[in-house]
Short mmCIF file of C-alpha atoms in Angstrom, two decimals:
data_model
loop_
_atom_site.label_atom_id
_atom_site.label_comp_id
_atom_site.label_asym_id
_atom_site.label_seq_id
_atom_site.Cartn_x
_atom_site.Cartn_y
_atom_site.Cartn_z
CA MET A 1 -8.11 1.10 26.49
CA LYS A 2 -6.34 3.58 24.22
CA THR A 3 -7.01 4.99 20.62
CA ALA A 4 -4.74 5.73 17.83
CA TYR A 5 -5.68 7.52 14.53
CA PHE A 6 -3.74 6.73 11.41
CA ALA A 7 -4.31 8.21 7.93
CA GLY A 8 -2.94 5.76 5.42
CA GLY A 9 -4.58 6.49 2.14
CA CYS A 10 -7.65 4.27 1.39
CA PHE A 11 -9.04 3.35 4.86
CA TRP A 12 -10.61 0.25 3.23
CA CYS A 13 -7.02 -0.93 2.46
CA ILE A 14 -5.29 -0.48 5.91
CA THR A 15 -8.24 -1.75 8.08
CA PRO A 16 -7.75 -5.67 7.90
CA VAL A 17 -4.13 -5.86 9.17
CA PHE A 18 -5.20 -3.90 12.39
CA LYS A 19 -8.26 -5.90 12.79
CA GLU A 20 -6.21 -9.04 12.87
CA THR A 21 -3.63 -7.74 15.36
CA GLU A 22 -3.78 -9.04 18.95
CA GLY A 23 -4.72 -6.38 21.37
CA VAL A 24 -6.84 -4.42 18.75
CA ILE A 25 -10.42 -4.07 20.03
CA GLU A 26 -12.07 -2.06 17.14
CA VAL A 27 -11.12 -0.37 13.90
CA THR A 28 -13.33 2.32 12.66
CA SER A 29 -13.00 4.15 9.29
CA GLY A 30 -13.63 7.80 9.21
CA TYR A 31 -12.06 11.34 8.61
CA CYS A 32 -9.58 13.55 10.47
CA GLY A 33 -7.81 16.74 10.02
CA GLY A 34 -10.38 19.15 8.18
CA ASN A 35 -12.33 21.99 9.64
CA GLU A 36 -15.78 20.69 8.33
CA GLU A 37 -18.11 18.84 10.73
CA ASN A 38 -19.43 15.44 9.74
CA PRO A 39 -18.06 15.29 6.19
CA THR A 40 -19.31 12.73 3.63
CA TYR A 41 -17.18 10.09 1.84
CA SER A 42 -17.72 12.03 -1.49
CA GLU A 43 -16.75 15.31 -0.04
CA VAL A 44 -13.55 14.07 1.36
CA LYS A 45 -12.57 12.07 -1.63
CA SER A 46 -13.10 14.96 -3.84
CA GLN A 47 -10.72 17.03 -1.65
CA GLN A 48 -13.32 19.60 -0.34
CA THR A 49 -12.89 19.35 3.26
CA GLY A 50 -9.17 19.07 4.20
CA HIS A 51 -9.75 15.77 5.91
CA ARG A 52 -7.72 12.60 5.33
CA GLU A 53 -9.37 9.08 5.22
CA THR A 54 -8.32 7.72 8.59
CA ILE A 55 -8.93 4.91 10.88
CA LYS A 56 -9.43 4.96 14.61
CA ILE A 57 -7.82 2.02 16.40
CA ASP A 58 -9.08 1.17 19.98
CA TYR A 59 -6.60 -1.10 21.39
CA ASP A 60 -5.49 -2.56 24.67
CA SER A 61 -2.11 -1.02 25.54
CA GLU A 62 -1.22 -4.07 27.74
CA LYS A 63 -1.33 -6.35 24.63
CA VAL A 64 -0.17 -3.94 21.81
CA SER A 65 1.80 -0.64 22.04
CA PHE A 66 1.42 2.60 19.89
CA ALA A 67 4.90 1.86 18.39
CA GLU A 68 3.89 -1.72 17.43
CA LEU A 69 0.72 -0.26 15.65
CA PHE A 70 2.92 2.37 14.04
CA GLU A 71 5.17 -0.25 12.69
CA ILE A 72 2.21 -2.11 11.25
CA PHE A 73 1.09 1.17 9.83
CA LEU A 74 4.39 1.74 7.99
CA GLY A 75 4.31 -1.65 6.73
CA GLY A 76 1.08 -1.06 4.91
CA VAL A 77 1.81 2.32 3.13
CA ASP A 78 4.38 4.01 1.10
CA PRO A 79 5.95 6.53 3.45
CA PHE A 80 8.00 8.21 0.63
CA ASP A 81 4.89 9.44 -1.39
CA SER A 82 3.94 12.90 -0.70
CA GLU A 83 0.94 12.97 -3.16
CA GLY A 84 -1.32 10.17 -1.88
CA GLN A 85 -0.93 6.38 -1.80
CA PHE A 86 -0.88 4.09 -4.84
CA ILE A 87 -3.44 5.11 -7.25
CA ASP A 88 -5.31 7.19 -4.80
CA ARG A 89 -4.12 10.86 -5.18
CA GLY A 90 -4.91 13.95 -3.41
CA PHE A 91 -4.55 15.51 0.11
CA SER A 92 -7.17 13.12 1.52
CA TYR A 93 -5.12 10.15 0.75
CA THR A 94 -1.89 11.42 2.17
CA LEU A 95 -0.33 10.03 5.29
CA ALA A 96 -0.83 11.36 8.87
CA VAL A 97 -0.68 10.24 12.43
CA TYR A 98 -3.07 12.23 14.82
CA TYR A 99 -1.48 11.99 18.03
CA ASN A 100 -3.12 12.02 21.46
CA ASP A 101 -0.21 13.13 23.58
CA ILE A 102 3.40 14.06 23.44
CA LYS A 103 4.67 10.46 24.12
CA GLU A 104 2.80 9.28 20.81
CA LYS A 105 4.22 12.21 18.85
CA GLU A 106 7.90 11.47 20.19
CA THR A 107 7.47 7.90 19.28
CA ALA A 108 6.34 8.51 15.69
CA GLU A 109 9.00 11.27 15.34
CA LYS A 110 11.73 8.71 16.41
CA MET A 111 10.53 6.00 14.04
CA ILE A 112 10.28 8.47 11.12
CA ALA A 113 13.66 9.60 11.76
CA GLU A 114 14.91 5.95 11.97
CA LEU A 115 13.23 5.09 8.71
CA GLU A 116 14.71 8.19 6.96
CA LYS A 117 18.16 7.43 8.29
CA SER A 118 18.06 3.76 7.20
CA SER A 119 16.41 4.55 3.75
CA GLY A 120 18.35 7.86 2.92
CA ARG A 121 14.94 9.14 1.74
CA LYS A 122 12.34 11.72 3.08
CA VAL A 123 9.37 10.31 4.88
CA PHE A 124 5.90 12.17 4.12
CA ILE A 125 3.80 11.36 7.25
CA ALA A 126 2.30 14.37 8.88
CA LEU A 127 2.26 14.56 12.48
CA GLU A 128 -0.79 16.42 13.87
CA PRO A 129 -2.51 16.88 17.29
CA PHE A 130 -5.74 14.81 17.37
CA ALA A 131 -8.65 17.28 17.23
CA ALA A 132 -11.82 15.40 16.00
CA PHE A 133 -12.62 11.99 14.38
CA TYR A 134 -15.79 11.72 12.18
CA THR A 135 -17.09 8.21 11.52
CA ALA A 136 -17.42 7.33 7.94
CA GLU A 137 -20.85 6.07 6.54
CA GLU A 138 -21.78 2.49 7.55
CA GLU A 139 -21.09 1.17 4.06
CA HIS A 140 -17.32 2.01 4.63
CA GLN A 141 -17.00 -0.03 7.85
CA ASP A 142 -15.41 -3.44 7.37
CA TYR A 143 -15.56 -2.99 3.53
CA TYR A 144 -13.34 -5.97 2.99
CA ILE A 145 -15.67 -8.21 4.80
CA LYS A 146 -18.88 -6.92 3.20
CA HIS A 147 -17.34 -6.76 -0.38
CA PRO A 148 -14.52 -9.32 -0.55
CA GLU A 149 -14.28 -9.34 -4.36
CA GLU A 150 -14.49 -5.68 -4.76
CA PHE A 151 -11.85 -5.20 -2.05
CA GLU A 152 -9.46 -7.67 -3.51
CA ARG A 153 -9.87 -5.92 -6.90
CA GLU A 154 -9.04 -2.63 -5.12
CA LEU A 155 -5.93 -3.92 -3.62
CA ILE A 156 -4.58 -5.32 -6.93
CA GLU A 157 -5.67 -2.20 -8.98
CA SER A 158 -4.27 0.17 -6.60
CA GLY A 159 -0.77 -1.46 -6.60
CA ARG A 160 -0.91 -2.29 -2.86
CA LYS A 161 -1.14 -6.05 -3.59
CA LYS A 162 1.30 -7.58 -6.05
CA ILE A 163 0.06 -10.67 -7.82
#
């Protein structure tokens, strides 16, 4: 089993597609990148900690590769937005990959370079070495399952889902 860490704006919004991916064992919402230990959702959301909302993906690398996961990640975000994602603004909603090793970093760098070349636009995805992951409060785990109506409304109001 391997683990990947992606900050894609609202962690509620990027969880479902990974949960449905063959080879993904578990997706956990949490926080990466800041210096404060055990931050809370309200602290991160209010830009107090230097953390980004992040998902931790435990996966079977025999069934799905890091590159495939990164491709899925790119399909669910706006990689050209430097200020956040959709209506979620601020550092905690900016994009990042917290890589575990040089191979993950090189894979992400190559895919970002290819996207920049094909689009002619600058991609704003930070690549940072993984340091620590703090699991978000239970209410944020599998939010789309626990609160389907609110989740659907969030997708539409945020601009992630077009109706």
